[in-house]
mmCIF file of C-alpha atoms in Angstrom:
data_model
loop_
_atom_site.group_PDB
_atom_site.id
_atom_site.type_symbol
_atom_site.label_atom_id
_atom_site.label_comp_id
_atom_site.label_asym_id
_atom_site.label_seq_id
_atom_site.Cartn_x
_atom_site.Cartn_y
_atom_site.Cartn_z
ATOM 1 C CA UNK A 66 -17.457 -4.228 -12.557
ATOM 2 C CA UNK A 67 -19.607 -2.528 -9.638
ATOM 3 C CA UNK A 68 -22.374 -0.249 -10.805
ATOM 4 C CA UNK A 69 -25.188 1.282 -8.653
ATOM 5 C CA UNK A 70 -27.920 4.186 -9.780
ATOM 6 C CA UNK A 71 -27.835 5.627 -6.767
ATOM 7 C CA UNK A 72 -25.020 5.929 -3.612
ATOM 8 C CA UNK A 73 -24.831 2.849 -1.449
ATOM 9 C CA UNK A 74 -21.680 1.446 0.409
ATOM 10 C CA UNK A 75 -19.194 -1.364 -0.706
ATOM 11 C CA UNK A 76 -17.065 -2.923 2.208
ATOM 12 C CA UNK A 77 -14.008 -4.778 0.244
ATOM 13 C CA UNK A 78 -11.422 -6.911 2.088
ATOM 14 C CA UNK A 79 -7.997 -7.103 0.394
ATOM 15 C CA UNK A 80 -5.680 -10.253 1.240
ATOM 16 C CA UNK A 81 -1.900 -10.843 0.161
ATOM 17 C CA UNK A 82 -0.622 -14.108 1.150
ATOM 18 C CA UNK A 83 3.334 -14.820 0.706
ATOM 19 C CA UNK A 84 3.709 -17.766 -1.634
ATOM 20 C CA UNK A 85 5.240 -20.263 -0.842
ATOM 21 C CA UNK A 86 4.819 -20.248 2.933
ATOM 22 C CA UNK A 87 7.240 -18.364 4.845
ATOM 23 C CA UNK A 88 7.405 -17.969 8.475
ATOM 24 C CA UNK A 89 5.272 -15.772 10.460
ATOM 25 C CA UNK A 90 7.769 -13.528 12.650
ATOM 26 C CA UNK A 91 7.938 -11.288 10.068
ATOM 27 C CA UNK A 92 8.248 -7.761 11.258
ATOM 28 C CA UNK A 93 4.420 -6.717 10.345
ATOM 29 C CA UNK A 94 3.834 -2.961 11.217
ATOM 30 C CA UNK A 95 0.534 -0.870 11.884
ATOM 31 C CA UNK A 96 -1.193 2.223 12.886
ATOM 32 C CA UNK A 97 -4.676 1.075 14.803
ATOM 33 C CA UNK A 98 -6.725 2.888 17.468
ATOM 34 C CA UNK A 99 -8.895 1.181 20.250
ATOM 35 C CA UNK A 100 -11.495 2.839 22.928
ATOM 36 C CA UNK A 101 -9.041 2.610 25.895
ATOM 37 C CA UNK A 102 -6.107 4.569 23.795
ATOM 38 C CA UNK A 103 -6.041 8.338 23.150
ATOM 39 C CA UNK A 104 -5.478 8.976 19.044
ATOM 40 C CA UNK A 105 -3.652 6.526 16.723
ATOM 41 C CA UNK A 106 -1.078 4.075 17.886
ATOM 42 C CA UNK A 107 1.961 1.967 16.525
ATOM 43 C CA UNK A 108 1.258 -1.781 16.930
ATOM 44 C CA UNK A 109 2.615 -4.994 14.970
ATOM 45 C CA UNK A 110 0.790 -7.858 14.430
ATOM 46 C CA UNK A 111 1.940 -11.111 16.281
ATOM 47 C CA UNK A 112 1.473 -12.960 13.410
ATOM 48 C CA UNK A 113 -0.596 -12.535 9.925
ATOM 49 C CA UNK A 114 -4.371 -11.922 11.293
ATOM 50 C CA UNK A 115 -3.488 -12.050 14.674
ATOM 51 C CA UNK A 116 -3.388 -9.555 17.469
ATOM 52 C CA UNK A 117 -1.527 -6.706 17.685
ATOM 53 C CA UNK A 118 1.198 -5.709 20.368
ATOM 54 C CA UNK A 119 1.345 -1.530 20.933
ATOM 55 C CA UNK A 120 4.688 -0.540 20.675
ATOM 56 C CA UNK A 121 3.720 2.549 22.172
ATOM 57 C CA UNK A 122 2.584 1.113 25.333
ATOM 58 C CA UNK A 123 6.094 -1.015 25.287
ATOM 59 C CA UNK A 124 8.288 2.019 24.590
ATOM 60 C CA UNK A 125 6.564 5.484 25.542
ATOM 61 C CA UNK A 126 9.119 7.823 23.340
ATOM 62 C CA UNK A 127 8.222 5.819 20.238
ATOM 63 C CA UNK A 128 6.560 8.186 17.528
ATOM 64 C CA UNK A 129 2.887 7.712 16.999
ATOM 65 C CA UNK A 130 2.552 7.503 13.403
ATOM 66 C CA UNK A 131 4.125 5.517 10.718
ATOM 67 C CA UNK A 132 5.944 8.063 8.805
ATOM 68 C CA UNK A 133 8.098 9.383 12.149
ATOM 69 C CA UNK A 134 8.870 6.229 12.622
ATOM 70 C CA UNK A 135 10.073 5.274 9.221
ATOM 71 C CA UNK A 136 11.968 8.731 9.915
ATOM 72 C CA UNK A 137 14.025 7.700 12.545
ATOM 73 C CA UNK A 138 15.392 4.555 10.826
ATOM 74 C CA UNK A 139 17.221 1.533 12.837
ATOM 75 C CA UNK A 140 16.681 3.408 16.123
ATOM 76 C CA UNK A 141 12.761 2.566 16.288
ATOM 77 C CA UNK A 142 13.125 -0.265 14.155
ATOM 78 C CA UNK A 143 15.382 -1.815 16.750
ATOM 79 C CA UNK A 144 12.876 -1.393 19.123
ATOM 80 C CA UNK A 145 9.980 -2.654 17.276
ATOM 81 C CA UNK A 146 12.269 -6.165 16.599
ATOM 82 C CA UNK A 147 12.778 -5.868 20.463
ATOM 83 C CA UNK A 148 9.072 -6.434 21.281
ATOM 84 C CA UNK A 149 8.286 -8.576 18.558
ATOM 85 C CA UNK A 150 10.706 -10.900 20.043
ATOM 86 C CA UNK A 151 9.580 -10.329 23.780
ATOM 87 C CA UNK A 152 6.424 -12.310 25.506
ATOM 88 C CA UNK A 153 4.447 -9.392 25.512
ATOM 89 C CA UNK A 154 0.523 -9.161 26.196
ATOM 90 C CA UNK A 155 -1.474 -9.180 22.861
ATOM 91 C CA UNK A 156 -4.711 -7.164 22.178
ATOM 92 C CA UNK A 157 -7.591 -8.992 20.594
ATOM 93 C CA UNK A 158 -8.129 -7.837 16.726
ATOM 94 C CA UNK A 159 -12.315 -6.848 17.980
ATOM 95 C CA UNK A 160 -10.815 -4.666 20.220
ATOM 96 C CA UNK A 161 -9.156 -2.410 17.652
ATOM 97 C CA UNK A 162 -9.675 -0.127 14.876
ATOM 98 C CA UNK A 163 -7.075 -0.782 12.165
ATOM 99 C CA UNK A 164 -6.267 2.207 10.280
ATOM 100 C CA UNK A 165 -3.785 2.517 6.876
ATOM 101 C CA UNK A 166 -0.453 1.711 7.753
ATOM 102 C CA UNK A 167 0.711 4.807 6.259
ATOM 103 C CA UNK A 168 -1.390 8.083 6.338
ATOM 104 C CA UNK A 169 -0.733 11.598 4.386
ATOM 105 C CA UNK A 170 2.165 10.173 2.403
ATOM 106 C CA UNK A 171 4.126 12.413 0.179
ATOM 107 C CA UNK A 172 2.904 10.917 -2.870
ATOM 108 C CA UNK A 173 0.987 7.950 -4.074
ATOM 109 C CA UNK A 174 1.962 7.144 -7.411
ATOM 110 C CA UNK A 175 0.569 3.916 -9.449
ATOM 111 C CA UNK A 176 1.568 1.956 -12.305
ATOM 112 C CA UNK A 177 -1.396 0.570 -14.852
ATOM 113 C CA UNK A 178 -1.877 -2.018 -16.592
ATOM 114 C CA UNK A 179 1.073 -3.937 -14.955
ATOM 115 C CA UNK A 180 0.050 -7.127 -14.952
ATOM 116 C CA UNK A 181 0.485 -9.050 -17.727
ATOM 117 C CA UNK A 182 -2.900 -11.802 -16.801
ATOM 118 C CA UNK A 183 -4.786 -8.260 -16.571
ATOM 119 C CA UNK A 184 -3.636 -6.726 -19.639
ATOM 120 C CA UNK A 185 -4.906 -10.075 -21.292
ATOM 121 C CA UNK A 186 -8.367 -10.209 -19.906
ATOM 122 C CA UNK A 187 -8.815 -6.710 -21.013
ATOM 123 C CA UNK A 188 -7.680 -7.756 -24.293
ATOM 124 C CA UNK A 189 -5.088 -4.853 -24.723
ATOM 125 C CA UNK A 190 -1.796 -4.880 -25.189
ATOM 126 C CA UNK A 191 1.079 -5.347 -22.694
ATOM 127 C CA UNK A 192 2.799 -1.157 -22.601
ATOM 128 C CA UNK A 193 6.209 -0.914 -23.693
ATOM 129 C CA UNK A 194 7.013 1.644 -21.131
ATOM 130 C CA UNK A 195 4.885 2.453 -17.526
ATOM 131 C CA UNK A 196 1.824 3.682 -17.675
ATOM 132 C CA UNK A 197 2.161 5.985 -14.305
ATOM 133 C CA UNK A 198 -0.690 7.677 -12.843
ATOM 134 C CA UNK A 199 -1.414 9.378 -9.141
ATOM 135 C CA UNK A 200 -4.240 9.451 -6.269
ATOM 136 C CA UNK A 201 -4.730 12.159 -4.039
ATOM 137 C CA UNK A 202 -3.831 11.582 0.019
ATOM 138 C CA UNK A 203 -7.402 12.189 0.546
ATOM 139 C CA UNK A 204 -8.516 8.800 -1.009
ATOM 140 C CA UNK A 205 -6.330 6.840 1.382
ATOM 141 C CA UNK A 206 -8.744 5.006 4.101
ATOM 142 C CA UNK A 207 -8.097 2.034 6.493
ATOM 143 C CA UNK A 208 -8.403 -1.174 5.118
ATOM 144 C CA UNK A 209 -11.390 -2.105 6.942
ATOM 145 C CA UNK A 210 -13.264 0.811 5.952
ATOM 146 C CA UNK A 211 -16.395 1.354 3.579
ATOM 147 C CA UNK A 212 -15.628 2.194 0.559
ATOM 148 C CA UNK A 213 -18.512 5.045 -0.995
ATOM 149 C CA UNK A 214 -19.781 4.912 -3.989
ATOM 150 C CA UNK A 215 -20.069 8.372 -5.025
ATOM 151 C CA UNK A 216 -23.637 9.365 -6.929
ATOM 152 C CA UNK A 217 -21.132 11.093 -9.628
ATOM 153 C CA UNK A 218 -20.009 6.820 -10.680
ATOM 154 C CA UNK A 219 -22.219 4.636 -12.259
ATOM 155 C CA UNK A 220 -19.104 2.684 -12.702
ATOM 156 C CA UNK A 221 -16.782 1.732 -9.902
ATOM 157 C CA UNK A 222 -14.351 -0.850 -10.239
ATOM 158 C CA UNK A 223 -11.821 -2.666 -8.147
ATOM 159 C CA UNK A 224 -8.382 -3.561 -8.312
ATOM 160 C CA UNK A 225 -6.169 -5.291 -5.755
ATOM 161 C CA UNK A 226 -2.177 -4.091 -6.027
ATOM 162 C CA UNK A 227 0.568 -4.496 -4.525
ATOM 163 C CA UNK A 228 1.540 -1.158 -2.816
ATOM 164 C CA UNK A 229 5.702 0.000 -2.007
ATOM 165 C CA UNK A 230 6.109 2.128 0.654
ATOM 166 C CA UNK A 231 9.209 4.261 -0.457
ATOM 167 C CA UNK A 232 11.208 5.392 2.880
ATOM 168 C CA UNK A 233 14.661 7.198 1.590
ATOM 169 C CA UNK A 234 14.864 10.175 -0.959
ATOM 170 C CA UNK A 235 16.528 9.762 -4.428
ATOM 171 C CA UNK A 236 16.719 11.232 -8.365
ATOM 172 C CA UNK A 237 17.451 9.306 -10.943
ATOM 173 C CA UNK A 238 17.811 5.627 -8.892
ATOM 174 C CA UNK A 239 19.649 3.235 -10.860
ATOM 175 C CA UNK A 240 17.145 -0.203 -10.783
ATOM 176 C CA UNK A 241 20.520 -2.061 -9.347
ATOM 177 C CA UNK A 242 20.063 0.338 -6.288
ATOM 178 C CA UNK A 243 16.604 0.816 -5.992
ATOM 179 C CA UNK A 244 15.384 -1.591 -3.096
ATOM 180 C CA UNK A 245 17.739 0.389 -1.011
ATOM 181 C CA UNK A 246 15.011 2.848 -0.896
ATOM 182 C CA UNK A 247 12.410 0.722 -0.150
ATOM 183 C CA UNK A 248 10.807 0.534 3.682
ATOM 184 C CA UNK A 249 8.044 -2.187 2.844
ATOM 185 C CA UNK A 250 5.238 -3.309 1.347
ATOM 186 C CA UNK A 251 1.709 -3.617 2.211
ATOM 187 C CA UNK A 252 -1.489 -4.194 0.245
ATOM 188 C CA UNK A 253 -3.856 -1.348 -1.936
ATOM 189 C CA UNK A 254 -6.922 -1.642 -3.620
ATOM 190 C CA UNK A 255 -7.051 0.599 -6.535
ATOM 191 C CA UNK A 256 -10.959 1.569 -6.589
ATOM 192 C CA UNK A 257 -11.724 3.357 -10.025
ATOM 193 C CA UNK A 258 -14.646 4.793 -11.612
ATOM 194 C CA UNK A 259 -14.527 4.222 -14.922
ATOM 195 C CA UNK A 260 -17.079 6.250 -16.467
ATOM 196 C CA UNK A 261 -14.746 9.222 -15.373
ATOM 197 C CA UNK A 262 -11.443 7.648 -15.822
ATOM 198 C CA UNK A 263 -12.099 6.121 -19.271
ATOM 199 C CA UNK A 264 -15.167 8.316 -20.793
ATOM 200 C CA UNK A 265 -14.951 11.809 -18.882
ATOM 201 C CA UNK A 266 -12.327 14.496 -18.199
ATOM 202 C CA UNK A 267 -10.475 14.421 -21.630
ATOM 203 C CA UNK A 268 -9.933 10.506 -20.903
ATOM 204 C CA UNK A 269 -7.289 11.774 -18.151
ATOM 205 C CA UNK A 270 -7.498 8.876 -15.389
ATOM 206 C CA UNK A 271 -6.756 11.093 -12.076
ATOM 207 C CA UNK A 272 -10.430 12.332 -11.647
ATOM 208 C CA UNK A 273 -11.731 8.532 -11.704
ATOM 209 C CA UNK A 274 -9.356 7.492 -9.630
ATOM 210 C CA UNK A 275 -8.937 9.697 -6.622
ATOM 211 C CA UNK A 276 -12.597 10.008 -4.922
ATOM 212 C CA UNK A 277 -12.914 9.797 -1.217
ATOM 213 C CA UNK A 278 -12.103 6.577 -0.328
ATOM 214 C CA UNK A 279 -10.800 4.972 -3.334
ATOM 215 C CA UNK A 280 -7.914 4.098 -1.842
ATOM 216 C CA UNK A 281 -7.776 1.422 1.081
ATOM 217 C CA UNK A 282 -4.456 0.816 2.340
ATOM 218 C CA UNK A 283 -2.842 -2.334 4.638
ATOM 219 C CA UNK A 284 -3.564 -3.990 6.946
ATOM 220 C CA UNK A 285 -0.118 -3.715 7.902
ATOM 221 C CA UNK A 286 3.245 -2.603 6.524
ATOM 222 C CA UNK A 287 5.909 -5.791 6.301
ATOM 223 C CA UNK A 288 8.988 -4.378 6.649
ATOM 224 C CA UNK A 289 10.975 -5.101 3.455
ATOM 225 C CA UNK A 290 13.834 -7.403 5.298
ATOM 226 C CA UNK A 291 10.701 -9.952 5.757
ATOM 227 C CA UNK A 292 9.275 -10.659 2.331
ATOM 228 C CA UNK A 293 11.779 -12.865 0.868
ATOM 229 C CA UNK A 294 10.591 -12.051 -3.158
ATOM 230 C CA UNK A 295 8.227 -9.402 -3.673
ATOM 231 C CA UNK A 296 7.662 -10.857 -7.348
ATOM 232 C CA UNK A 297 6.396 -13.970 -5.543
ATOM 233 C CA UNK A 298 3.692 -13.145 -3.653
ATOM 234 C CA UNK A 299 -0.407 -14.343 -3.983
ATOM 235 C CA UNK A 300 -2.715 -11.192 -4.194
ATOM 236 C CA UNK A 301 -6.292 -11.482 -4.459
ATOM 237 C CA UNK A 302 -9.306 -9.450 -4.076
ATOM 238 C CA UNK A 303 -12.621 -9.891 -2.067
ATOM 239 C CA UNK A 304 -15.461 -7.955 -2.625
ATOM 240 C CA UNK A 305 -18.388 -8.191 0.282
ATOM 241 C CA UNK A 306 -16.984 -11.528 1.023
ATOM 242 C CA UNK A 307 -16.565 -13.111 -2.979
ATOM 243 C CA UNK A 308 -12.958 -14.202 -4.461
ATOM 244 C CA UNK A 309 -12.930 -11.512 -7.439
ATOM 245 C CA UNK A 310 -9.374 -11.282 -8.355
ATOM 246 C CA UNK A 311 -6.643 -13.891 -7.829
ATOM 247 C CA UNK A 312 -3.053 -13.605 -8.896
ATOM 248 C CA UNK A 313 0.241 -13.466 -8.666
ATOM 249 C CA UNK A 314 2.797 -10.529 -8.564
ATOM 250 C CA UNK A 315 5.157 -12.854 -10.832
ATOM 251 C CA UNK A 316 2.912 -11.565 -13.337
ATOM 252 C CA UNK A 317 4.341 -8.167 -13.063
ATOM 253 C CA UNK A 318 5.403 -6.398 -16.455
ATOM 254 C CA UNK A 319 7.720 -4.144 -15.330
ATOM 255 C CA UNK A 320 9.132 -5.147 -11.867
ATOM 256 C CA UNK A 321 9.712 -3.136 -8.670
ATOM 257 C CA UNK A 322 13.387 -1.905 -9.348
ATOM 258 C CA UNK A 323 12.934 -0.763 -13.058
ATOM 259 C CA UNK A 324 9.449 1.137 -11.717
ATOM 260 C CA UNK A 325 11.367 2.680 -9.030
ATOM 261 C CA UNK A 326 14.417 3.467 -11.526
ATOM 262 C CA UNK A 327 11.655 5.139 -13.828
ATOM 263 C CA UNK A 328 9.618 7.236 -11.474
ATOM 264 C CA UNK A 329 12.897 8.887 -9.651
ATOM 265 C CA UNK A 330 13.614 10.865 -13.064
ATOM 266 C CA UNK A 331 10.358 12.561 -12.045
ATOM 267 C CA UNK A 332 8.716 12.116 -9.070
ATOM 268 C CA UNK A 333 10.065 10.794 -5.885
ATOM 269 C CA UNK A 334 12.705 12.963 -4.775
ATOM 270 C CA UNK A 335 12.083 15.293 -1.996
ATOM 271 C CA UNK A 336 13.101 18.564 -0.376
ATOM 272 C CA UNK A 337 15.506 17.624 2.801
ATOM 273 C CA UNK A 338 18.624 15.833 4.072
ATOM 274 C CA UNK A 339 19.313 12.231 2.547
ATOM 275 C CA UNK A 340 20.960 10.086 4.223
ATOM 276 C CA UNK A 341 21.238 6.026 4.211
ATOM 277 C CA UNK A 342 17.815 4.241 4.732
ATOM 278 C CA UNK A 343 19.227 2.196 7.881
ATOM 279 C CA UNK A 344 19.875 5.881 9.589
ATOM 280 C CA UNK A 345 17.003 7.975 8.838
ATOM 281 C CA UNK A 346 13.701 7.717 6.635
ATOM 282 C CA UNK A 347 12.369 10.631 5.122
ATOM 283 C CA UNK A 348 8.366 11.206 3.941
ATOM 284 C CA UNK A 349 7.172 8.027 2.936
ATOM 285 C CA UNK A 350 5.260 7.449 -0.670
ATOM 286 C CA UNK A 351 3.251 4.630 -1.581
ATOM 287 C CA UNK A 352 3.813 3.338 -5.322
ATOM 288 C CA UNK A 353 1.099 0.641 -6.594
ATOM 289 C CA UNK A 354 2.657 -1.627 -8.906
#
């Protein structure tokens, strides 16, 4: 628990490591910006914490944001496995400004209290169904970026998740089917204030969870073909620099394919065509689980 009088800055650094090792190719997507380049760019990253190659620089009709390129499906990810597998020049991680891997989604819809290690160092019980709650857009920031603490909080919190990037439109998703609608994965912290979410605003958690900047997204998007077991992956937290969460996402209550199965009766289907995820990618939405 983080808790200030008055407003002063927090810089957190999120890390998910696969475990066990796998290799490194994996297809590791990002949006970044650096002095020399006009606006944001598509890059992936040679290798986890390495440098990034611009796939805009290698292919000029690429899209330059995430979400049109999730749009367009196998066409730009063909391209993107192209230059991951070419010798191509590399730019140095100082050089560049990472921003979230995905900006303005659609939705971003979390799960709490889905872990079961959490649920028992809070001393509560494990829920019977998902607990689902939402952030606004506006709270999404690079993950590299300061995190505020607004004057309103006295009591910001942090909480490292695993984030799904959602990439192709469905109602009422049957759990069997539901990675089919899944582009990636990538890493959130969950920043709360919990005066507001737990004490203030009728005990509704949206206000204490959606300030500016409570929501730090990536570094980079792994495209879902490259994590092996997304229910077997380390995830830790580090907070200016100090191990503050360590874990496991085999400690997940309710697992990726019964979340996705649940939200769809409500919330992720979209206005638009749908068609198959390997042809074309609608709005993305990020779900912390």
């Amino acid at each position: 628990m983080l808790s200030s009088s008055k407003r002063r800055l927090l810089t957190a650094l999120l890390q998910a490591r696969r475990w066990p090792f796998q290799p490194s190719r994996d297809m590791r997507l990002v949006q970044f910006q650096a002095p020399h380049l006009v606006g944001p760019h598509l890059g992936l990253e040679s290798e986890n914490g390495g440098g990034l190659i611009n796939l805009n620089a290698f292919d000029s009709t690429l899209p330059k944001t995430m979400t049109e390129f999730l749009e367009q499906g196998e066409a730009t990810l063909s391209v993107a496995r192209r230059a991951l597998a070419a010798q191509l020049p590399v730019l140095p991680r100082a050089e560049v400004t990472f921003l979230a891997p995905v900006t303005r989604p659609d939705k971003v819809v979390c799960v709490g209290m889905n872990y079961a290690d959490h649920c028992k160092e809070q001393n509560v019980p494990v829920p019977k169904e998902p607990i689902i709650f939402s952030k606004f857009g506006s709270s999404i920031v690079g993950p590299y970026d300061e995190i505020i603490l607004p004057p309103e909080s006295q009591e910001v919190d942090w909480e490292v998740e695993l984030a799904v990037v959602i990439g192709k439109t469905g109602k009422h998703i049957k759990a069997t089917d539901a990675m089919a609608h899944v582009a990636g994965f990538t890493v959130a912290h969950d920043v709360s204030a919990r005066d507001w979410q737990m004490k203030r605003n009728g005990k509704q958690w949206l206000l204490g969870k959606t300030f500016d900047t409570f929501c730090p997204l990536g570094p980079a998007l792994v495209t879902k073909d490259s994590v092996a077991d997304p229910h077997n992956l380390k995830i830790c937290c580090r907070v200016n620099g100090e191990v503050v969460q360590s874990s496991s996402t085999k400690q997940m209550v309710f697992r990726t394919e019964v979340l996705i199965a649940w939200v769809s009766r409500l919330a992720i289907r979209r206005k638009g065509r749908r068609t198959r995820l390997e042809q074309s990618k609608r709005k993305c939405m990020h779900m912390h689980v």
